[in-house]
mmCIF file of C-alpha atoms in Angstrom:
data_model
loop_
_atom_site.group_PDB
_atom_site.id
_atom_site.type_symbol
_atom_site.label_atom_id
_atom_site.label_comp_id
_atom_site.label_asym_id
_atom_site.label_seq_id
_atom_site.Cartn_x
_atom_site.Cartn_y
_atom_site.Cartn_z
ATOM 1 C CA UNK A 10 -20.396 18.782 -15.605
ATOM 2 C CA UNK A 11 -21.642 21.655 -15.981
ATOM 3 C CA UNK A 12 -18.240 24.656 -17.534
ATOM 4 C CA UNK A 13 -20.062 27.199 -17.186
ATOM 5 C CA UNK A 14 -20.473 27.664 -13.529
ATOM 6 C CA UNK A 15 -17.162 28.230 -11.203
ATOM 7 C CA UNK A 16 -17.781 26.279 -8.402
ATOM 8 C CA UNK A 17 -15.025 27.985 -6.519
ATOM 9 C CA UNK A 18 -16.612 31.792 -6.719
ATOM 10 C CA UNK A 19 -19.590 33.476 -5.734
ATOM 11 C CA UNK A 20 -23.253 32.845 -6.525
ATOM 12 C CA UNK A 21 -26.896 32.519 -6.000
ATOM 13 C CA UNK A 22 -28.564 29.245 -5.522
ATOM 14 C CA UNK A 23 -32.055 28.404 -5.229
ATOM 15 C CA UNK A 24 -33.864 24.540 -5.802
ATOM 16 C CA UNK A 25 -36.525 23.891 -7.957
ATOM 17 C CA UNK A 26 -39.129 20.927 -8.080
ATOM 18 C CA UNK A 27 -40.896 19.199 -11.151
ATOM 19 C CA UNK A 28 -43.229 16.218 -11.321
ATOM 20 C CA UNK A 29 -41.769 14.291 -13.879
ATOM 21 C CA UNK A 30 -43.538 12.847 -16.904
ATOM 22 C CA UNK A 31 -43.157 9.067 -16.373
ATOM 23 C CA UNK A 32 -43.656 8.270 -20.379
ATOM 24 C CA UNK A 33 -41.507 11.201 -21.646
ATOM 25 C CA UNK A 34 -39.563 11.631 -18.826
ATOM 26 C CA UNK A 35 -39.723 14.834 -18.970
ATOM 27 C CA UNK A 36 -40.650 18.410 -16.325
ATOM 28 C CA UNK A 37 -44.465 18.719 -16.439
ATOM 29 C CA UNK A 38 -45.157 20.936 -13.553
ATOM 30 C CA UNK A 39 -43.383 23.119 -11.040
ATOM 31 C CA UNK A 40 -44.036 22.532 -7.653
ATOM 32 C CA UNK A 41 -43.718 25.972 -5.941
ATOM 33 C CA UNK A 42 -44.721 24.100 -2.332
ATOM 34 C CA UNK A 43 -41.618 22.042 -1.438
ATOM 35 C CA UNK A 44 -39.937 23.998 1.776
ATOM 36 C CA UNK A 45 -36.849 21.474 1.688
ATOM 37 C CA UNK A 46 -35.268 18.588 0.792
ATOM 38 C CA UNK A 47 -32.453 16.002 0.863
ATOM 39 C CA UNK A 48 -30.964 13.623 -1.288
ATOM 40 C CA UNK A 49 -28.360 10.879 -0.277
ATOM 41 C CA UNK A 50 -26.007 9.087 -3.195
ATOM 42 C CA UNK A 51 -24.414 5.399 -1.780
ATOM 43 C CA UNK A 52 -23.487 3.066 -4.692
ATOM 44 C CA UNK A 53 -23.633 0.116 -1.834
ATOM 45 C CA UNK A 54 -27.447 0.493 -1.374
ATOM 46 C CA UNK A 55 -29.835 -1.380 -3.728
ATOM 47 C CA UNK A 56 -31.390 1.347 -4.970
ATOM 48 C CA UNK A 57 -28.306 3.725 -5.212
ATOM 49 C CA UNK A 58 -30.119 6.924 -4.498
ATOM 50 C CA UNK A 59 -32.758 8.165 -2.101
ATOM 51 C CA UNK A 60 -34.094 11.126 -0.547
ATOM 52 C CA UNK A 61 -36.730 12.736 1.479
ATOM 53 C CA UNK A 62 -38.741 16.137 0.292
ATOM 54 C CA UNK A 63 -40.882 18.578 3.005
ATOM 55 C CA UNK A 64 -44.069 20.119 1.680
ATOM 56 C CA UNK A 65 -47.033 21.994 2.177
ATOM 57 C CA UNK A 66 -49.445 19.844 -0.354
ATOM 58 C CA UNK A 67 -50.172 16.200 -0.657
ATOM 59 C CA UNK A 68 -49.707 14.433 -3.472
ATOM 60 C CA UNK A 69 -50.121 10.713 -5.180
ATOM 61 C CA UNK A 70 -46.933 8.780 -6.204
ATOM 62 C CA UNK A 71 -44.840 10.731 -8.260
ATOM 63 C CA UNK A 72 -41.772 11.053 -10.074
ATOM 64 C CA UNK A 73 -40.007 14.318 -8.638
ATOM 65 C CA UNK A 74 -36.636 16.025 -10.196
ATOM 66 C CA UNK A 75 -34.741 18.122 -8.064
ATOM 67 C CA UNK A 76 -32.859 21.213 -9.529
ATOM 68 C CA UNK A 77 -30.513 23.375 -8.142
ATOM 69 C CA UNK A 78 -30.791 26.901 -9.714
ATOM 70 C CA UNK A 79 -26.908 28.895 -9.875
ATOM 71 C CA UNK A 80 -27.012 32.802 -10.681
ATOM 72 C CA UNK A 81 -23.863 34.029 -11.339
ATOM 73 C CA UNK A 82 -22.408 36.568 -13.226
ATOM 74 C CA UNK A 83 -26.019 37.381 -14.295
ATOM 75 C CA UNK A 84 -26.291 33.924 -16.133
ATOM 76 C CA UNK A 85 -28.799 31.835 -14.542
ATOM 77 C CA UNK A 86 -28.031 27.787 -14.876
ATOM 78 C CA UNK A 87 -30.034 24.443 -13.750
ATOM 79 C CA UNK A 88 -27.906 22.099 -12.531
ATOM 80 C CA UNK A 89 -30.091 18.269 -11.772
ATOM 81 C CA UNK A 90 -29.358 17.296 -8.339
ATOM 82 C CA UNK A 91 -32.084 13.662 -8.685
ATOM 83 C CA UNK A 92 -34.759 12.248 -10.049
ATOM 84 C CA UNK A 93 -37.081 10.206 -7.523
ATOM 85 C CA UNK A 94 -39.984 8.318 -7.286
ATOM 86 C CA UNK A 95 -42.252 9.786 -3.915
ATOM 87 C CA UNK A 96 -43.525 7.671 -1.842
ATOM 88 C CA UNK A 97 -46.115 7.394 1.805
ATOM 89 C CA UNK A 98 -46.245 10.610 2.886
ATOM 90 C CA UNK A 99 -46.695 11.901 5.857
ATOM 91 C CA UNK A 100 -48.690 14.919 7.127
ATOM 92 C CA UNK A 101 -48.278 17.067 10.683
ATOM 93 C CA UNK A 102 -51.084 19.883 10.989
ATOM 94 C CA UNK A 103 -50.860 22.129 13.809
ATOM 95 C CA UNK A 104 -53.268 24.274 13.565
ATOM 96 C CA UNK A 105 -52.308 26.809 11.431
ATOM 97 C CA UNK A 106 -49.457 24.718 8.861
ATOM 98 C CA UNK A 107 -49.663 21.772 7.221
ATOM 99 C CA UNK A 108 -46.154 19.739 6.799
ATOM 100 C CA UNK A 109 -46.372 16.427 4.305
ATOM 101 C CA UNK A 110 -43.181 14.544 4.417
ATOM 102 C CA UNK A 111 -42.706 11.772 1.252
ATOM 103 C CA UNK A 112 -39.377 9.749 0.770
ATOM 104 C CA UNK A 113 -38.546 9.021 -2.449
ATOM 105 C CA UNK A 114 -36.023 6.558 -4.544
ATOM 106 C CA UNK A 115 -34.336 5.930 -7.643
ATOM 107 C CA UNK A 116 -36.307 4.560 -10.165
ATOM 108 C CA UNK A 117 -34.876 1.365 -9.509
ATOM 109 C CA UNK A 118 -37.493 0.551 -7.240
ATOM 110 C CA UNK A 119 -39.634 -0.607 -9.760
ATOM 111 C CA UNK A 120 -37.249 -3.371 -10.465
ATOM 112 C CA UNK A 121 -37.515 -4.025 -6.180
ATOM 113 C CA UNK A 122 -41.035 -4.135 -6.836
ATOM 114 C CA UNK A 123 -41.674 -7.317 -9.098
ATOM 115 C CA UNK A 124 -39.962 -10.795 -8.591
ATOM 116 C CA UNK A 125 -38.871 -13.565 -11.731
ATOM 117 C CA UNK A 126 -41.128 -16.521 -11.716
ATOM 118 C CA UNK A 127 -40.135 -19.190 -9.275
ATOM 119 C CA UNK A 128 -37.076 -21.157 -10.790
ATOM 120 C CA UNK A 129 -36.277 -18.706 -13.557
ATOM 121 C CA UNK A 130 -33.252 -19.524 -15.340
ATOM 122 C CA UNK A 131 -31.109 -18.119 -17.995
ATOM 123 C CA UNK A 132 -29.484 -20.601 -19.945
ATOM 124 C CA UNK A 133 -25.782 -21.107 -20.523
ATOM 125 C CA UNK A 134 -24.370 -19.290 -23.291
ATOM 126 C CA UNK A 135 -26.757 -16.049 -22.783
ATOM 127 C CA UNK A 136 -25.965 -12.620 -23.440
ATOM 128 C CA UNK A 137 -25.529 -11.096 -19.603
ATOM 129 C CA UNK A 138 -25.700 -7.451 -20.739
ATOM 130 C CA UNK A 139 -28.328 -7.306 -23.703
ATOM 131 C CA UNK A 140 -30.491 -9.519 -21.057
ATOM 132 C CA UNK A 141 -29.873 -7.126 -18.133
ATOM 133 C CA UNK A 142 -30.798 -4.486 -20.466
ATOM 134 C CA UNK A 143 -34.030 -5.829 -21.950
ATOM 135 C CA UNK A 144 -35.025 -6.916 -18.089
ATOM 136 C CA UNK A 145 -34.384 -3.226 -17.227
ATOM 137 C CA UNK A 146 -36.199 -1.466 -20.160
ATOM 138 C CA UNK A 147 -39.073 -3.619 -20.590
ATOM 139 C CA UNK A 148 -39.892 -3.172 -16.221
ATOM 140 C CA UNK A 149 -38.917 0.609 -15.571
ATOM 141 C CA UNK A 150 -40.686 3.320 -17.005
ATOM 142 C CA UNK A 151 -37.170 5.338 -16.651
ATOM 143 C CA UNK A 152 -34.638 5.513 -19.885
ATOM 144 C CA UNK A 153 -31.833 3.411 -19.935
ATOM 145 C CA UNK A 154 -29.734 4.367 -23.104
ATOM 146 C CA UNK A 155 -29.183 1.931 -26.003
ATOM 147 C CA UNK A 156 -25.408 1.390 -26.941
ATOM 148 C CA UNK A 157 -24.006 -1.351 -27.879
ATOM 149 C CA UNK A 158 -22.167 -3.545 -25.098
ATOM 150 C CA UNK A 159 -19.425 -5.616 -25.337
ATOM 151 C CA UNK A 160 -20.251 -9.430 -25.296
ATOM 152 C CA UNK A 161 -20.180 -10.991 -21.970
ATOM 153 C CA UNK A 162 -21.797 -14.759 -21.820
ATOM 154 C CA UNK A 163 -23.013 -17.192 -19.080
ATOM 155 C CA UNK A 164 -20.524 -19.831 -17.996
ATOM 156 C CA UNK A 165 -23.310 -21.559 -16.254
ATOM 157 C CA UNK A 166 -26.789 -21.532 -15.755
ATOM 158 C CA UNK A 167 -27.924 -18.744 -14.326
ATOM 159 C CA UNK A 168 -31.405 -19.105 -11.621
ATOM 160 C CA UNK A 169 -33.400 -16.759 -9.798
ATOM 161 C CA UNK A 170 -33.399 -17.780 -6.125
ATOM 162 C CA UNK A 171 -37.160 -17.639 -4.677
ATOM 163 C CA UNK A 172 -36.540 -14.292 -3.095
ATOM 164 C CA UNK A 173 -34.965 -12.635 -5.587
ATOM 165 C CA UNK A 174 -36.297 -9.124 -7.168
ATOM 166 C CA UNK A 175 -35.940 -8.472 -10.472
ATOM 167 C CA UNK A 176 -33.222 -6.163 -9.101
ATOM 168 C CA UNK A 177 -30.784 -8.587 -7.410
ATOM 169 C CA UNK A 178 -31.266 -10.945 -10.276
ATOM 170 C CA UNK A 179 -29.997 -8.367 -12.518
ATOM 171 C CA UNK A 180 -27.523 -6.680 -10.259
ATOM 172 C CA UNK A 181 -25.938 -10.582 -9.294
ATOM 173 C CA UNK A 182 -26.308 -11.083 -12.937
ATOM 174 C CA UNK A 183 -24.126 -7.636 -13.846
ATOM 175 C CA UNK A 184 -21.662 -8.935 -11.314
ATOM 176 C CA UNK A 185 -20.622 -12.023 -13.537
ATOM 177 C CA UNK A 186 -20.015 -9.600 -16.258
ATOM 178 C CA UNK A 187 -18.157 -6.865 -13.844
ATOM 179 C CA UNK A 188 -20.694 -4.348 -14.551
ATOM 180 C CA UNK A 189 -22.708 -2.635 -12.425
ATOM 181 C CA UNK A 190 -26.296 -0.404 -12.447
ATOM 182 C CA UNK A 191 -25.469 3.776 -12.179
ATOM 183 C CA UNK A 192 -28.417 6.229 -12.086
ATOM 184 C CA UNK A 193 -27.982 9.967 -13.016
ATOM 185 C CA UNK A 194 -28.836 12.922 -11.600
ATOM 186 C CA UNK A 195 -32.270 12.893 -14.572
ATOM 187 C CA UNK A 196 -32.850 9.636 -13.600
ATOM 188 C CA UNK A 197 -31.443 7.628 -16.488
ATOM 189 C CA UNK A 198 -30.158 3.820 -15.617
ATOM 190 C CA UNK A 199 -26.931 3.062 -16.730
ATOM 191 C CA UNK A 200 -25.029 -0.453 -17.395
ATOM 192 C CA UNK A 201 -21.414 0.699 -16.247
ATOM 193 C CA UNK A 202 -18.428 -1.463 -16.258
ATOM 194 C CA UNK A 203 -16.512 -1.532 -12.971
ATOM 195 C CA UNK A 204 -13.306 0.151 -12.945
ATOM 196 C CA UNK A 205 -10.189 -0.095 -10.879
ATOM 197 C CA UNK A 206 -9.407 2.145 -8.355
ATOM 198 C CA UNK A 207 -6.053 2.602 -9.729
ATOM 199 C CA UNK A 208 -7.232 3.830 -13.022
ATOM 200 C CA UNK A 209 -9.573 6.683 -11.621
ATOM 201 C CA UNK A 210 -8.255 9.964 -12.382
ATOM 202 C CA UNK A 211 -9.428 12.658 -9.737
ATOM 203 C CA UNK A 212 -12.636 15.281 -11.059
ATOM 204 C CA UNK A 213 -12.121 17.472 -8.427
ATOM 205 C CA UNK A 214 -9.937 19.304 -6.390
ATOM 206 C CA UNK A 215 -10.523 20.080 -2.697
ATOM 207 C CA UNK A 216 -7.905 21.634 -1.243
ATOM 208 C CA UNK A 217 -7.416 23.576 2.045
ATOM 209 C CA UNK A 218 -6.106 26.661 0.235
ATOM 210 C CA UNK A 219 -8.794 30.510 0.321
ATOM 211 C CA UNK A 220 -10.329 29.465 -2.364
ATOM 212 C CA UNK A 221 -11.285 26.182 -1.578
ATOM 213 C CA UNK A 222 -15.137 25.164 -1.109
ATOM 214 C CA UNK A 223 -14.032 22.374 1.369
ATOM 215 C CA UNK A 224 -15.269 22.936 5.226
ATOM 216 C CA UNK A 225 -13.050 22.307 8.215
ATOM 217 C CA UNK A 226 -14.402 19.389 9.920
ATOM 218 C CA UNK A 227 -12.508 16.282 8.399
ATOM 219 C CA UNK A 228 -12.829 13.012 10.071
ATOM 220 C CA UNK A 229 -10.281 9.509 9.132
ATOM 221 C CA UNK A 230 -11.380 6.308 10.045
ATOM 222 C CA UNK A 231 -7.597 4.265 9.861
ATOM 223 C CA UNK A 232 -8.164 0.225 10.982
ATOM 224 C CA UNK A 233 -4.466 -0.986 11.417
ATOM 225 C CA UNK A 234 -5.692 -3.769 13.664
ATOM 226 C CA UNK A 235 -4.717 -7.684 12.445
ATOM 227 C CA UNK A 236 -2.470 -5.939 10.031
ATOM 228 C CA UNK A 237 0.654 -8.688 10.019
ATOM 229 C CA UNK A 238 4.697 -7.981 9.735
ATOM 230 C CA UNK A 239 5.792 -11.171 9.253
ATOM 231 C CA UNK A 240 4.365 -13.764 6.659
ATOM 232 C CA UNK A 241 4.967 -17.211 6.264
ATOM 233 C CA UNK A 242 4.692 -19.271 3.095
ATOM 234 C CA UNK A 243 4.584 -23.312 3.014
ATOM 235 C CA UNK A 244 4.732 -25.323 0.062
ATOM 236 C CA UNK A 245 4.693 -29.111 -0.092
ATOM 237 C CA UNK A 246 6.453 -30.383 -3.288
ATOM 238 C CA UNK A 247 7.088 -34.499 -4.437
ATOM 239 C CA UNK A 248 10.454 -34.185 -2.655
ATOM 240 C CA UNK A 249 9.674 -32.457 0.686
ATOM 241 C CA UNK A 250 7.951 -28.629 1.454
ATOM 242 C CA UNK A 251 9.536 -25.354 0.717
ATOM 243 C CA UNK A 252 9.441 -22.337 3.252
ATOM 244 C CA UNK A 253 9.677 -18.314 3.010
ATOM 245 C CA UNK A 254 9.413 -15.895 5.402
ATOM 246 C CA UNK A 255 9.268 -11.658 4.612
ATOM 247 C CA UNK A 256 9.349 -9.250 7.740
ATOM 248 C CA UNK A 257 8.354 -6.053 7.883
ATOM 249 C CA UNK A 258 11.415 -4.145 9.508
ATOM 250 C CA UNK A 259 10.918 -0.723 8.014
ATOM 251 C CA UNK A 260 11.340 1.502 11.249
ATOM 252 C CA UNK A 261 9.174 3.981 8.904
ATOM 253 C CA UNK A 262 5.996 1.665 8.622
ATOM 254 C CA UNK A 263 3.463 1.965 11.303
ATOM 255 C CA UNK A 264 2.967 -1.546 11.132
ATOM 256 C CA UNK A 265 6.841 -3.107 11.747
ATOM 257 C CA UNK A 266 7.930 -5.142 14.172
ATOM 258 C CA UNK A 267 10.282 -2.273 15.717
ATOM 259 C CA UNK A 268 7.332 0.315 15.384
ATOM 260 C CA UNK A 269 4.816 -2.125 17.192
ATOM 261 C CA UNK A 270 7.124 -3.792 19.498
ATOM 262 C CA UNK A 271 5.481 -7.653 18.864
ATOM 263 C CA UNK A 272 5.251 -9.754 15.505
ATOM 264 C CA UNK A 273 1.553 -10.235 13.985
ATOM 265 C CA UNK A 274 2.158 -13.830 12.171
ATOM 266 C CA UNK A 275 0.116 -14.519 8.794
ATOM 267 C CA UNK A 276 0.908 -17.860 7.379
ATOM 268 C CA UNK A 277 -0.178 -19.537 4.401
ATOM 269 C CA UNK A 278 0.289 -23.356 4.095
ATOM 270 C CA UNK A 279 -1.352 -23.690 0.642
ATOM 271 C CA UNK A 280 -0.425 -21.147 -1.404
ATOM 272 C CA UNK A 281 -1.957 -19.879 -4.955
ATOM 273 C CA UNK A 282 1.065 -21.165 -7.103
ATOM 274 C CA UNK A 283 0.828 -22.510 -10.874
ATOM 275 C CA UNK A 284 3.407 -25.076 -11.794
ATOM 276 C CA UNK A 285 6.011 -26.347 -9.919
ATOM 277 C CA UNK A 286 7.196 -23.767 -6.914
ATOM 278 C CA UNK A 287 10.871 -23.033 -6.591
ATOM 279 C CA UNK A 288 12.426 -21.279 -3.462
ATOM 280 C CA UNK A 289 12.818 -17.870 -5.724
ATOM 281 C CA UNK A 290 9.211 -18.282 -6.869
ATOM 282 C CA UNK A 291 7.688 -18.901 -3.378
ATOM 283 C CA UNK A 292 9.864 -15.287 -2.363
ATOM 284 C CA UNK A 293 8.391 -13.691 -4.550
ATOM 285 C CA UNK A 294 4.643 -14.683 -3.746
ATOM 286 C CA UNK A 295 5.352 -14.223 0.178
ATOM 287 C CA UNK A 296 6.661 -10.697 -0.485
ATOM 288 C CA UNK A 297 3.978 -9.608 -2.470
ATOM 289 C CA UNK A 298 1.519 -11.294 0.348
ATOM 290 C CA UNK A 299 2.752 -9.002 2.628
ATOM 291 C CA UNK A 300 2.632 -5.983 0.211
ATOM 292 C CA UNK A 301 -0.946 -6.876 -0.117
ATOM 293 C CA UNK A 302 -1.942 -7.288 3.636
ATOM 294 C CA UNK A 303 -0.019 -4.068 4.287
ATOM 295 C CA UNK A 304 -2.104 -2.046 1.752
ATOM 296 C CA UNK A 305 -5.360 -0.617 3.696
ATOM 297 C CA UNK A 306 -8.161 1.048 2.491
ATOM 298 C CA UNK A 307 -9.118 4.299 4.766
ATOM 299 C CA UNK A 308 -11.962 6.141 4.925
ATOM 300 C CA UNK A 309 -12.648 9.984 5.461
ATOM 301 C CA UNK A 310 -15.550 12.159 5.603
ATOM 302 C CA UNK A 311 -15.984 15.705 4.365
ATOM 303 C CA UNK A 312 -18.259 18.528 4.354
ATOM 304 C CA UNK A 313 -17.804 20.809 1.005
ATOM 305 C CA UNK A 314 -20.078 23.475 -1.208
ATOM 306 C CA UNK A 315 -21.805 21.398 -3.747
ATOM 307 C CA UNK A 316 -19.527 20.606 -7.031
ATOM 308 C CA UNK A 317 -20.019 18.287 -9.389
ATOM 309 C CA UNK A 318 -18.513 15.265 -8.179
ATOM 310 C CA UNK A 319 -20.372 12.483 -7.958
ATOM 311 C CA UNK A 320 -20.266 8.722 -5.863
ATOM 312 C CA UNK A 321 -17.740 6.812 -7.544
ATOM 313 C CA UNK A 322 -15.523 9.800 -9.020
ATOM 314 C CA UNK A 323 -11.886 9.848 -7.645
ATOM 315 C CA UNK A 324 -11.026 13.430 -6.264
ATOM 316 C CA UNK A 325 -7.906 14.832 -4.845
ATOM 317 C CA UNK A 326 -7.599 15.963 -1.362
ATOM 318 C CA UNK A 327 -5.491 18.251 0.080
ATOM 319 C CA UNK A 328 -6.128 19.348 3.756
ATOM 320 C CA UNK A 329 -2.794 19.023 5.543
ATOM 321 C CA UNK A 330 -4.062 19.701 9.047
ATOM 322 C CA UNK A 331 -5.552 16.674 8.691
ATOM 323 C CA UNK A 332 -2.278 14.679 6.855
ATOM 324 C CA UNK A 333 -3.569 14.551 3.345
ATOM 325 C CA UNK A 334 -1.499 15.967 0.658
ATOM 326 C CA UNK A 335 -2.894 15.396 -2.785
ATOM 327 C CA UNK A 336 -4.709 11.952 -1.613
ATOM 328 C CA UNK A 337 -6.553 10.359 -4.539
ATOM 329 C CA UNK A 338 -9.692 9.236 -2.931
ATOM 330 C CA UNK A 339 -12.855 7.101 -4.685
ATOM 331 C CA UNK A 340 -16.073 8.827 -3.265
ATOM 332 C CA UNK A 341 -18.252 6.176 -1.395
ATOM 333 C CA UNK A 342 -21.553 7.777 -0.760
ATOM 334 C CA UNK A 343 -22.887 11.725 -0.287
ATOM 335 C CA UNK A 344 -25.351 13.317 1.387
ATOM 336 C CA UNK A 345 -27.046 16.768 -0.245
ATOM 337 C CA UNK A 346 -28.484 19.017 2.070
ATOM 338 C CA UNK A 347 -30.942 21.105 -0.531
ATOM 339 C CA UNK A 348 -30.958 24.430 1.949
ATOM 340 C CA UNK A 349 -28.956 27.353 1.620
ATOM 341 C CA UNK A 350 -25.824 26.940 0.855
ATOM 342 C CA UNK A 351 -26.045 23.260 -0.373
ATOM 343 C CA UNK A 352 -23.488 21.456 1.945
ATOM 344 C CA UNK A 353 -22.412 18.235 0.987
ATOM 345 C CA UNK A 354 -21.342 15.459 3.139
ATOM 346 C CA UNK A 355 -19.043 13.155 1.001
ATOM 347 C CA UNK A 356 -17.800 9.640 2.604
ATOM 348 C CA UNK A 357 -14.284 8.456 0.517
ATOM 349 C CA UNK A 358 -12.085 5.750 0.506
ATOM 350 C CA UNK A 359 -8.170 5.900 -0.505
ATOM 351 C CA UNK A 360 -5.505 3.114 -0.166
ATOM 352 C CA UNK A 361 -2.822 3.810 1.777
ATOM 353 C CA UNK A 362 0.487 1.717 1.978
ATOM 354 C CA UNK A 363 2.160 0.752 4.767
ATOM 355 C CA UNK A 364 5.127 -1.425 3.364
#
């Protein structure tokens, strides 16, 4: 993150474009022909980050990095938006202008681009995240940083299936460790562990106050259908079974029987208990069962001026129109819209609990 810019206060902003060096990875020429562009962040793709760029020149496949260019207080700043690989473009002529569009994507795609040999298998006992890393470096021509990672071994034999990529082998294989692939905005790969929502502690601030860069139009996606009120919990032991039932009569909770007016039944005949159930034990597990089931995870969507807050950073939200009040949200995806102004479309996810 870049302290030296205040995101909150006036500036200047223009975008720059650089073919990118693919063996030093680094600027090797400005491309003063781009007329716009847009880049799209969504950690549930394959390739995590994509984007599209308008121009008034062909060119072959190329590595482009996208800047965008802050002036304020006289202090100019260059703050990387992507790094992507071009791809097919297109071309419109109309006479007197020539428009090329070319998509591009994370330099993950190289890993799309090449498959393991039929029946490849990593043997039991291997090092997941040195062999994920070595896979990586040794097929993409863009950095991935050496550190040292902790040691996370194969239970099992590990195959390729016959149409796997080199990039869902490694991604399925980064699952078994809980780890995950990140890309940066210079289009570094990263080996990141995966972190609970609960421990995320917000970057950023939007908040509905005058000096907030968040724009009005906020939109909630809330799914309380199939959410139950009452759960019931059967256990058979060596003298008979053992029964609980929780309900949900909190006249506060959205979900209650006295707020809905019916019961929605869950019930669980073979519950996840180790050793021998008791009556206290098998309250306890059918209250927390209904904790969990009353916990959902809600969505909302946001336009804001471009900060640095990035998919999979927690922010806070504060719009109270809208019924968040300091809301600690997990960003899911973003959309950058590289025009004036430099509107961001952000997609987050918080957990809200309703018993």
């Amino acid at each position: 993150m870049n302290n030296l810019i205040d995101w909150t206060k006036s500036m200047a902003q223009t975008f720059e474009y650089y073919l990118v060096d693919p063996v030093t990875w680094r600027d090797k020429k400005l491309l003063r022909k781009v007329t716009s562009s847009n880049i799209t962040r969504d950690n549930a793709s394959d390739l995590i980050i994509s984007g599209s760029i308008e121009t008034d020149e062909i060119y072959a496949e190329e590595y482009v990095r996208i800047y965008l260019v802050i002036t304020q207080n006289n202090e100019v700043h260059k703050e990387p938006l992507a790094t992507l690989l071009m791809q097919a473009p297109s071309a419109t002529v109309n006479g007197k202008f020539k428009r090329c569009q070319s998509d591009g994507y994370s330099p993950l795609l190289e890993l799309r681009d090449d498959n393991p040999d039929l029946g490849f298998t990593l043997p039991k006992n291997s090092n997941i995240l040195d062999t994920v890393f070595l896979n990586t470096s040794s097929k993409c021509r863009a950095p991935i940083p050496t550190i040292t990672f902790p040691v996370k071994t194969l239970y099992d034999d590990f195959v390729a299936n016959a149409d796997d990529s080199w990039l869902t082998f490694n991604k399925d294989l980064l699952a078994q460790a809980k780890h995950h692939y990140e890309v940066d905005a210079m289009g570094n790969i990263l080996i990141a562990e995966d972190v609970k929502f609960e421990s995320l502690r917000p970057v950023w601030k939007f908040t509905d106050d005058n000096s907030s860069i968040l724009l009005p139009d906020v939109t909630i996606t809330r799914d309380l259908y199939g959410i139950p009120n009452r759960v019931e919990v059967v256990c058979s032991t060596s003298s008979g079974y053992l029964m609980s039932v929780v309900e949900n009569n909190d006249a506060k909770s959205p979900t209650s029987i006295q707020s809905r007016g019916r019961t929605i039944l869950y019930r669980e005949t073979d519950p996840s208990i180790s050793g021998t159930p008791t009556q206290t034990i098998l309250d306890d597990y059918a209250k927390q069962k209904l904790k969990d089931l009353s916990t959902i995870t809600n969505t909302v969507s946001f336009s804001h001026g471009y900060c640095p807050a990035r998919v999979g950073d927690a922010v806070e939200l504060t719009y109270k129109v809208a019924g968040l009040d300091k809301v600690i949200a997990q960003i899911q995806s973003q959309t950058i819209d590289c025009r004036t102004g430099c509107k961001v479309t952000s997609t987050a996810a918080y957990l809200e609990r309703l018993w």
